[in-house]
PDB file of C-alpha atoms in Angstrom:
ATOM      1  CA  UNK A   1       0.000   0.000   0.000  1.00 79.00           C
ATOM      2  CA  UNK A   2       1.451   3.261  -1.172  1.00 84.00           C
ATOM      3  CA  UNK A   3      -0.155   5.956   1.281  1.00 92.00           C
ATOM      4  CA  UNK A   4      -2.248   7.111  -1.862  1.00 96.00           C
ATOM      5  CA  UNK A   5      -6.018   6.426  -1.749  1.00 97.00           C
ATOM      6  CA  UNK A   6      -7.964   6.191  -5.077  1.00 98.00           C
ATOM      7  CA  UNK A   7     -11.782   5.324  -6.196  1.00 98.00           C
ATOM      8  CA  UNK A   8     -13.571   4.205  -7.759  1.00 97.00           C
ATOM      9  CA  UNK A   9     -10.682   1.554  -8.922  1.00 96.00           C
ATOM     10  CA  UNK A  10     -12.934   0.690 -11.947  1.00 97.00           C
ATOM     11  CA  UNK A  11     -15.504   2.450 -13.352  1.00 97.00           C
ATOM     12  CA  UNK A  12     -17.617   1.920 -16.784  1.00 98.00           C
ATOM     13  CA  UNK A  13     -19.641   4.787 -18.459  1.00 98.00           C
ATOM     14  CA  UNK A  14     -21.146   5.890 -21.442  1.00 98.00           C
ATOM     15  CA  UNK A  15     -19.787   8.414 -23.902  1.00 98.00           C
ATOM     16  CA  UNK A  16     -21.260  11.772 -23.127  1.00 98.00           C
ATOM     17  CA  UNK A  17     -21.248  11.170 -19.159  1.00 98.00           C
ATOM     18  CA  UNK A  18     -19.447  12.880 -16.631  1.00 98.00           C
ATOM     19  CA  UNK A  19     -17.379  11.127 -13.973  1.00 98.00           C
ATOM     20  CA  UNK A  20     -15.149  12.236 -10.916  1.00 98.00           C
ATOM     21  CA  UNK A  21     -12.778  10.249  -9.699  1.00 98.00           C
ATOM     22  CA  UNK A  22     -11.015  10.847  -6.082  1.00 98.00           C
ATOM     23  CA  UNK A  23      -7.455  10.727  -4.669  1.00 98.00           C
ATOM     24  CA  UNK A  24      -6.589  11.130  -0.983  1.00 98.00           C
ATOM     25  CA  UNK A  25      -2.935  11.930  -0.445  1.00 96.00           C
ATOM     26  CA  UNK A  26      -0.237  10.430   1.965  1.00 94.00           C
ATOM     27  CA  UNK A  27      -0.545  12.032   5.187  1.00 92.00           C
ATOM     28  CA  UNK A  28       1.654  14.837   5.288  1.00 89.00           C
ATOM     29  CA  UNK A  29       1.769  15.217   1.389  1.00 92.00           C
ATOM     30  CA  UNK A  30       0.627  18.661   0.006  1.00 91.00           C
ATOM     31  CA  UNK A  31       0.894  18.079  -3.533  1.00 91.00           C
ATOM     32  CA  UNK A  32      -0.697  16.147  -5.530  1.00 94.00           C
ATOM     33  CA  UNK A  33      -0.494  14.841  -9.394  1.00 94.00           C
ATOM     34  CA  UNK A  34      -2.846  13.371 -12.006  1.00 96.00           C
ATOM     35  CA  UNK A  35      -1.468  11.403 -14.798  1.00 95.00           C
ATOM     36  CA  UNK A  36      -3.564   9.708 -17.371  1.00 96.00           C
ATOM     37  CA  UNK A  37      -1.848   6.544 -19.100  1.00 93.00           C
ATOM     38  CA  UNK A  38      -3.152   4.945 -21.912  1.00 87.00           C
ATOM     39  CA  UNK A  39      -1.778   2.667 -24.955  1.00 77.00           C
ATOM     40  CA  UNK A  40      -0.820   4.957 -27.138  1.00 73.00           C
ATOM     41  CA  UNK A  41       0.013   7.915 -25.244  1.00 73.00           C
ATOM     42  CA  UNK A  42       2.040   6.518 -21.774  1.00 82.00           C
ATOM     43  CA  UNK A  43       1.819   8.386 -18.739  1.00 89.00           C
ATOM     44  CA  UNK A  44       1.000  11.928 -19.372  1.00 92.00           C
ATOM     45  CA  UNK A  45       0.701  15.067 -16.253  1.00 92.00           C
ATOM     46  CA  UNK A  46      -2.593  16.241 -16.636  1.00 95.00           C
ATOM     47  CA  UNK A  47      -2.402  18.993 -13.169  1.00 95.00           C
ATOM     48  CA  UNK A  48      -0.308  19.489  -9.964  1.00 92.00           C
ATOM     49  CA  UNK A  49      -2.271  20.817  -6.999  1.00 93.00           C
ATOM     50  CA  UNK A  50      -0.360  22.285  -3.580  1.00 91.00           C
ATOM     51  CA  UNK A  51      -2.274  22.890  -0.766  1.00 92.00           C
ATOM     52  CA  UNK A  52      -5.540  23.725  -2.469  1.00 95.00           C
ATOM     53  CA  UNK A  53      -4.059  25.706  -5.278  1.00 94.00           C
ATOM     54  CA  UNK A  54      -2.947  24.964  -8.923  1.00 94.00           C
ATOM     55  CA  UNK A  55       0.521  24.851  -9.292  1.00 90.00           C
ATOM     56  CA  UNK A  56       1.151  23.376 -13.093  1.00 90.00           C
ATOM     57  CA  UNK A  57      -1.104  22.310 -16.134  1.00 91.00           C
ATOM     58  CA  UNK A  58       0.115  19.415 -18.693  1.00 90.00           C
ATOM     59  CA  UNK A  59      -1.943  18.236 -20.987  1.00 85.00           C
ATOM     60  CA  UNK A  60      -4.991  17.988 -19.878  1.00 94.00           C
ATOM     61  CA  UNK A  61      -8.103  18.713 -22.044  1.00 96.00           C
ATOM     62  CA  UNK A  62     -10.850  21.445 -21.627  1.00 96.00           C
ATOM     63  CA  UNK A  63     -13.601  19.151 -20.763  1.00 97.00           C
ATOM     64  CA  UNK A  64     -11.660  17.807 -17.608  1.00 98.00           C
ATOM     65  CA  UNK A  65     -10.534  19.706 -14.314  1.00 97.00           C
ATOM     66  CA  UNK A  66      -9.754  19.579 -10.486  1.00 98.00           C
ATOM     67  CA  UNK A  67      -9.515  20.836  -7.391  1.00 97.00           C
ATOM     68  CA  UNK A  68      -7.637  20.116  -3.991  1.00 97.00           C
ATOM     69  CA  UNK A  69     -10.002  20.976  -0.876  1.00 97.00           C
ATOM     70  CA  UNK A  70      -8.775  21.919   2.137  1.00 96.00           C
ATOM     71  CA  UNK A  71      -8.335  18.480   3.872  1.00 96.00           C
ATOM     72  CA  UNK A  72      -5.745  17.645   0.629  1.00 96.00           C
ATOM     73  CA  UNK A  73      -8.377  15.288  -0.932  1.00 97.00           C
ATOM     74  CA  UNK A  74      -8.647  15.467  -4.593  1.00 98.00           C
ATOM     75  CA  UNK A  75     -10.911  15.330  -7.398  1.00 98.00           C
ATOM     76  CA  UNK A  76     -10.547  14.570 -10.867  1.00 98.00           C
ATOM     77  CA  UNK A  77     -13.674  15.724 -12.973  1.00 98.00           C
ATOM     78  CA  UNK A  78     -13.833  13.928 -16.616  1.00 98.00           C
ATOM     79  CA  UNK A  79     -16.897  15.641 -18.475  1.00 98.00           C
ATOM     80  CA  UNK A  80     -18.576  15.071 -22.290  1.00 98.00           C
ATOM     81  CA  UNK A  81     -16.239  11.485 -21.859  1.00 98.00           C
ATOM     82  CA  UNK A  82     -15.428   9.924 -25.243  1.00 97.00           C
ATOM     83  CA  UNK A  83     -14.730   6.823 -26.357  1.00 96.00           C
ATOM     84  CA  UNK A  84     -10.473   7.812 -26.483  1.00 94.00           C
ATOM     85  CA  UNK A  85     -10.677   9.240 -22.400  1.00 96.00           C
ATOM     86  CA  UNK A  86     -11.070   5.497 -21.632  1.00 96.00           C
ATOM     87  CA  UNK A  87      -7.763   5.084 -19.503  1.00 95.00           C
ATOM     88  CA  UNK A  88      -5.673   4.472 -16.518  1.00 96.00           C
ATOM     89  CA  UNK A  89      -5.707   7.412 -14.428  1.00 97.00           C
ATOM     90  CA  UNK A  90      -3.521   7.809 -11.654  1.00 97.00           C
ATOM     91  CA  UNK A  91      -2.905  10.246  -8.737  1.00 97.00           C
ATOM     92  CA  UNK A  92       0.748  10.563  -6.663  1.00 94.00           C
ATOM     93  CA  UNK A  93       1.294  13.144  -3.823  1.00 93.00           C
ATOM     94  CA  UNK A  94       4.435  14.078  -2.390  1.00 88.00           C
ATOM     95  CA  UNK A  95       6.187  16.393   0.150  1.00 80.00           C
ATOM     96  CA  UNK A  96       8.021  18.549  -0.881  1.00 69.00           C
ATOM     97  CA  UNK A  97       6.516  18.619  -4.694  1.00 53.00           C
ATOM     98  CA  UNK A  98       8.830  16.696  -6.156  1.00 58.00           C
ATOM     99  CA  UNK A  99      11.957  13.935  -5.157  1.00 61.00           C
ATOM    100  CA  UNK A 100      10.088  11.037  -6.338  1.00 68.00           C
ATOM    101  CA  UNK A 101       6.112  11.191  -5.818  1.00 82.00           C
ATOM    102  CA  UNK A 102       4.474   8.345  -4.871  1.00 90.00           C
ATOM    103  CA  UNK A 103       2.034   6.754  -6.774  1.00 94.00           C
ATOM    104  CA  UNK A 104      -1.995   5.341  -6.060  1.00 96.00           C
ATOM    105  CA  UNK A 105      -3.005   2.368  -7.919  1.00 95.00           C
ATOM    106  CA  UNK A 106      -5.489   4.129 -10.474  1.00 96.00           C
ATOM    107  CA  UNK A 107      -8.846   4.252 -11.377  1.00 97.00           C
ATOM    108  CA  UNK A 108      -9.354   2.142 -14.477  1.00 97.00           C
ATOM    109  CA  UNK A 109     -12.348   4.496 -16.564  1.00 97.00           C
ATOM    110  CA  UNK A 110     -13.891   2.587 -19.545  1.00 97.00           C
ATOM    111  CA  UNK A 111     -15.750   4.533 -22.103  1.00 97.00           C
ATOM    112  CA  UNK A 112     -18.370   2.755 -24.109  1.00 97.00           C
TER     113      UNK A 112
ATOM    114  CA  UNK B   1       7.487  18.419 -28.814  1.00 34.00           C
ATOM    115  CA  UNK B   2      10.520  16.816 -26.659  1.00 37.00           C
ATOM    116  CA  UNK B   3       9.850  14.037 -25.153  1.00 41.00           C
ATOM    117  CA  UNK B   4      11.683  10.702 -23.463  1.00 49.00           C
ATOM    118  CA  UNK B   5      11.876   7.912 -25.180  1.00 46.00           C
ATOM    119  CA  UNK B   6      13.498   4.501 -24.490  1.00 39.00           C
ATOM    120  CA  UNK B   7      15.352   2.148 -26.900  1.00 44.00           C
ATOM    121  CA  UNK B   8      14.013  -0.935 -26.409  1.00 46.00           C
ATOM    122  CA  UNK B   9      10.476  -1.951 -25.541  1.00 83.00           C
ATOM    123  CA  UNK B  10      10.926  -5.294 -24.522  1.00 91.00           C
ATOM    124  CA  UNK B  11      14.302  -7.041 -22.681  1.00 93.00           C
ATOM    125  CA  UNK B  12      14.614 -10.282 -21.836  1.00 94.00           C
ATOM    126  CA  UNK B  13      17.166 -11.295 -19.488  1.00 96.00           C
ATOM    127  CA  UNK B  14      18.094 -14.585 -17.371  1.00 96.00           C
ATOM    128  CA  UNK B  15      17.533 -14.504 -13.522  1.00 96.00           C
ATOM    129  CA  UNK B  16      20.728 -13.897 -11.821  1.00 96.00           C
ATOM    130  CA  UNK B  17      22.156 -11.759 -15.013  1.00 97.00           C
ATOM    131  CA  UNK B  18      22.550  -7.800 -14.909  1.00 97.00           C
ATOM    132  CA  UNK B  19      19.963  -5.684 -17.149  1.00 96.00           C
ATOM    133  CA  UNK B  20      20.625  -1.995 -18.449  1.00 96.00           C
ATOM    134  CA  UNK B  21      17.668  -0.726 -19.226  1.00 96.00           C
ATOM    135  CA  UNK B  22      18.311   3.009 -21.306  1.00 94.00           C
ATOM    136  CA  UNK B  23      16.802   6.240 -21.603  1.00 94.00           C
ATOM    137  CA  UNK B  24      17.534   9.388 -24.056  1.00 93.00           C
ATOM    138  CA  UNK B  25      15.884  12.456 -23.403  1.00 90.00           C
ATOM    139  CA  UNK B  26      15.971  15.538 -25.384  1.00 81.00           C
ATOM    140  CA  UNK B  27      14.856  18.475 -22.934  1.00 89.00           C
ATOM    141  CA  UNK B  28      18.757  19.617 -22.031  1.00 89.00           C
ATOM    142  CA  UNK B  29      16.646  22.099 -19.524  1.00 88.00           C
ATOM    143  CA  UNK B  30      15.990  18.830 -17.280  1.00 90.00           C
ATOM    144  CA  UNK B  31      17.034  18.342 -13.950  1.00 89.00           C
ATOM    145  CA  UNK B  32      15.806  15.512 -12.722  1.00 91.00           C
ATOM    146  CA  UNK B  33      15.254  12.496 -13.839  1.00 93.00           C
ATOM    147  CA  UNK B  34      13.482   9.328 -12.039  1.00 93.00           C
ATOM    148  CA  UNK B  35      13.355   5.581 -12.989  1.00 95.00           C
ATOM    149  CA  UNK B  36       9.886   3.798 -12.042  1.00 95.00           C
ATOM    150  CA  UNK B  37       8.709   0.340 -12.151  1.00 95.00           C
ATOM    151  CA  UNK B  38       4.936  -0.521 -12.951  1.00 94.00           C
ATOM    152  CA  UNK B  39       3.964  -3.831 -11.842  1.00 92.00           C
ATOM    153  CA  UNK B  40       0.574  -5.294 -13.965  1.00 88.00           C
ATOM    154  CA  UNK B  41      -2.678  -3.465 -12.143  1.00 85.00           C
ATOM    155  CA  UNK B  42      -0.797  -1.217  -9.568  1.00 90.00           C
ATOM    156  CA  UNK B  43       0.902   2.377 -10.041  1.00 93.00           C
ATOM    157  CA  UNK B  44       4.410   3.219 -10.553  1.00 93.00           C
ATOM    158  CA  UNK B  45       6.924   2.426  -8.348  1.00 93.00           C
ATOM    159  CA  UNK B  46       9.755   4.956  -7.450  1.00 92.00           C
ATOM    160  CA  UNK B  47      13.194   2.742  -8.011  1.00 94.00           C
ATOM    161  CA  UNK B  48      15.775   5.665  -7.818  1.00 94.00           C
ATOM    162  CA  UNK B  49      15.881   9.200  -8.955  1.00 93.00           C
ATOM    163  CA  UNK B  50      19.006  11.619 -10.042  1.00 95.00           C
ATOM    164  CA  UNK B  51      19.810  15.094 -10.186  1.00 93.00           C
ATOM    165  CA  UNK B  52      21.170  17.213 -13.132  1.00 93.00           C
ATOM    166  CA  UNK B  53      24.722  18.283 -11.660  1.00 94.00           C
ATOM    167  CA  UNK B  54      24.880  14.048 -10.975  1.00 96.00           C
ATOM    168  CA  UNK B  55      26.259  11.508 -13.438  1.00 97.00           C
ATOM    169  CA  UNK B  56      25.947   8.602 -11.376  1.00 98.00           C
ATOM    170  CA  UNK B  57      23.684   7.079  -8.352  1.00 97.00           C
ATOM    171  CA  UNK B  58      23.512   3.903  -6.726  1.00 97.00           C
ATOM    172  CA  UNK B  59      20.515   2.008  -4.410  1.00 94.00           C
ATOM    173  CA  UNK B  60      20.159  -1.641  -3.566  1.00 93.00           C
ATOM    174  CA  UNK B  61      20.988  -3.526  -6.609  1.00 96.00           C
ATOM    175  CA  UNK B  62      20.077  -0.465  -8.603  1.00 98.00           C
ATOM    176  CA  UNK B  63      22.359   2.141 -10.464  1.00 98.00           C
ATOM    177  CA  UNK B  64      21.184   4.837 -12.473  1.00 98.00           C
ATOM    178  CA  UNK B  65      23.745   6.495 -14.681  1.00 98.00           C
ATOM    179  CA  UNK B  66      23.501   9.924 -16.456  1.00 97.00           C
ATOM    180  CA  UNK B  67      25.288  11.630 -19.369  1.00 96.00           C
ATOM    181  CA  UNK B  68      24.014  15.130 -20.330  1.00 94.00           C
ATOM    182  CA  UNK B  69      26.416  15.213 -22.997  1.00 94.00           C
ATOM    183  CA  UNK B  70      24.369  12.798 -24.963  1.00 94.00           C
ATOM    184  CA  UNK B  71      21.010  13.106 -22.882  1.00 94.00           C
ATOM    185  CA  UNK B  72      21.110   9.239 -21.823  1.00 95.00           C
ATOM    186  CA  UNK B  73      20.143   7.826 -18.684  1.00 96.00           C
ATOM    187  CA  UNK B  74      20.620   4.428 -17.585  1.00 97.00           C
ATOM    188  CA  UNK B  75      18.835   1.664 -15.393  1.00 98.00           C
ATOM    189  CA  UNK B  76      21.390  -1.204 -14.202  1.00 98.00           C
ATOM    190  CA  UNK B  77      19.700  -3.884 -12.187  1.00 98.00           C
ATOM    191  CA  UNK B  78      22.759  -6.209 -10.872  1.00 97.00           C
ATOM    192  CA  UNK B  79      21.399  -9.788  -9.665  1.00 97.00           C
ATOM    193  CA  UNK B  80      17.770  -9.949 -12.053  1.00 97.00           C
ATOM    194  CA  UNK B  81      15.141 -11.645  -9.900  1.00 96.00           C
ATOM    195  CA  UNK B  82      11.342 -13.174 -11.130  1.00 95.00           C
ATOM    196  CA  UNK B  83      10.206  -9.889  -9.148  1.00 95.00           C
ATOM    197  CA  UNK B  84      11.569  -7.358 -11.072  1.00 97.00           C
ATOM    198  CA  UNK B  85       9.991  -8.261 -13.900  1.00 96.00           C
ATOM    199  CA  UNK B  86       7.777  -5.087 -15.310  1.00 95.00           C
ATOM    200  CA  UNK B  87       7.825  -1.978 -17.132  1.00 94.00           C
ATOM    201  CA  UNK B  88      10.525   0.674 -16.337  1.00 95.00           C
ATOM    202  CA  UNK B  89       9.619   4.286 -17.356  1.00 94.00           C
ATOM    203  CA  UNK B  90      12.059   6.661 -17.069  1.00 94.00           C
ATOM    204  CA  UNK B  91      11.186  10.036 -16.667  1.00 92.00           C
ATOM    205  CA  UNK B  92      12.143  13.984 -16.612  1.00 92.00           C
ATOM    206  CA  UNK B  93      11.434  17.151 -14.952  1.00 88.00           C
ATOM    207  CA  UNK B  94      11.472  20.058 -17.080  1.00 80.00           C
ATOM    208  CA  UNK B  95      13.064  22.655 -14.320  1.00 70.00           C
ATOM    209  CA  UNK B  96      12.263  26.574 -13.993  1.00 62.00           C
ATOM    210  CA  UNK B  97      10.000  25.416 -11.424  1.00 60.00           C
ATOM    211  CA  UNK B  98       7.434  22.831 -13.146  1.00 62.00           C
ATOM    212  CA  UNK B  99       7.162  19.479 -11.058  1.00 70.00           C
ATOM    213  CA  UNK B 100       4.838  17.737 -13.814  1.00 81.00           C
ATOM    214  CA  UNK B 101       7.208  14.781 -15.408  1.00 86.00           C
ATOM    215  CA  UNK B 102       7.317  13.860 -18.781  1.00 89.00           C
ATOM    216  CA  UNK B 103       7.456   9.759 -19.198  1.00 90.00           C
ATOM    217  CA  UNK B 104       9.174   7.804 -21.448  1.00 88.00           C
ATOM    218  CA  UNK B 105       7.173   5.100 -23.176  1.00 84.00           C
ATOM    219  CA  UNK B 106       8.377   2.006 -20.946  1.00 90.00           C
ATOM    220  CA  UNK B 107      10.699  -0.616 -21.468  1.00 92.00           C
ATOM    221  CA  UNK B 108       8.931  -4.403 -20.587  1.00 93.00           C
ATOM    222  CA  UNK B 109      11.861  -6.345 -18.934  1.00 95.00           C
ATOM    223  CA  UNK B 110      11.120 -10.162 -18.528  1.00 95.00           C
ATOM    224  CA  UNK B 111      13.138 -12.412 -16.551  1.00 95.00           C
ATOM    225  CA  UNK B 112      13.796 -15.755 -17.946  1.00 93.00           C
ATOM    226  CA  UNK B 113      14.407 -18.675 -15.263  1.00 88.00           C
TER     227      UNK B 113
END
């Protein structure tokens, strides 16, 4: 067990939905990461959050955003889902906001 | 875009052998780079991680090497075991301040008994 928390671990849903998916930190960690992986593109950054507030954007599309609240839980909202946002998504928290994050075990979202 | 890419995507090795797994990168504003393992259904794994002004770090059993001069990184596992089979992504921080990491595509490494 990591420290990071994530649910649903799977989750099916039909195009057009919206889903959120949830990450609670290890204790102590302020930041925290989503990363989407799928086949074809790897692991990508989608946002950093630290200590409620957005620290850096990757690539993460217009139809999908976050937040940090105040007890360092996070939230991943996927909106308008396609068939191609079916993917691993994964959260990691750290410290310091870097040195090695440490990775949850994903929520698996499949898009039909 | 720049991005990190690994040579091989597959390397098969015997159990008790050494594997090098490698890395090129082409953001020279890196600096820091991190090898992770990814085990089937779980998240990756931090193995080791290296600074910029760094060409060389060792852990248990693992050694990560770094040469800026031809933006390659290196993953040496001495003493393969069945458990380290899995995918090894390196990846890169950008620097100036960003903490997202850009990820290689993964390299499978299989252990053969």
């Amino acid at each position: 067990d990591s420290g990071v928390t994530q649910t649903p671990k799977h989750l099916i849903t039909a195009t057009g939905q919206r889903v959120t998916l949830r990450c609670s930190p290890r204790s102590g960690d302020l930041s925290v990461y989503w990363y989407q992986q799928s086949l074809d593109q790897g692991l990508q950054f989608l946002i950093q959050y630290y200590n409620g507030e957005e620290r850096a954007k990757g690539n993460i599309l217009e139809r999908f955003s976050a937040q940090q609240f105040p007890d360092l839980h996070s939230e991943l909202n996927l909106s308008s889902l396609e068939l191609g946002d079916s993917a691993l998504y994964f959260c990691a928290s750290s410290r310091t906001g870097i040195a090695g994050y440490t990775f949850g075990s994903g929520t698996r979202l499949t898009v039909v | 875009g720049e991005s990190v890419g690994l040579h091989l995507p597959t390397l098969s090795v015997q159990e008790g052998d050494n594997s090098i797994i490698n890395c090129a990168y082409s953001n020279s504003a890196s600096d820091y780079f991190i090898w992770y393992k990814q085990e089937s259904g779980k998240g990756p794994q931090f193995i080791i991680d290296i600074r910029s002004n760094m060409d060389k770090r060792q852990g248990q059993r693992v050694t990560v090497l770094l040469n800026k001069t031809v933006k390659h990184l290196s993953l040496q596992i001495a003493a393969t075991q069945p458990g380290d089979s899995a995918v090894y992504f390196c990846a890169e921080r950008a620097g100036g301040g960003a903490d997202g990491l850009t990820f290689g595509k993964g390299t499978h490494l299989i252990i053969q008994p």
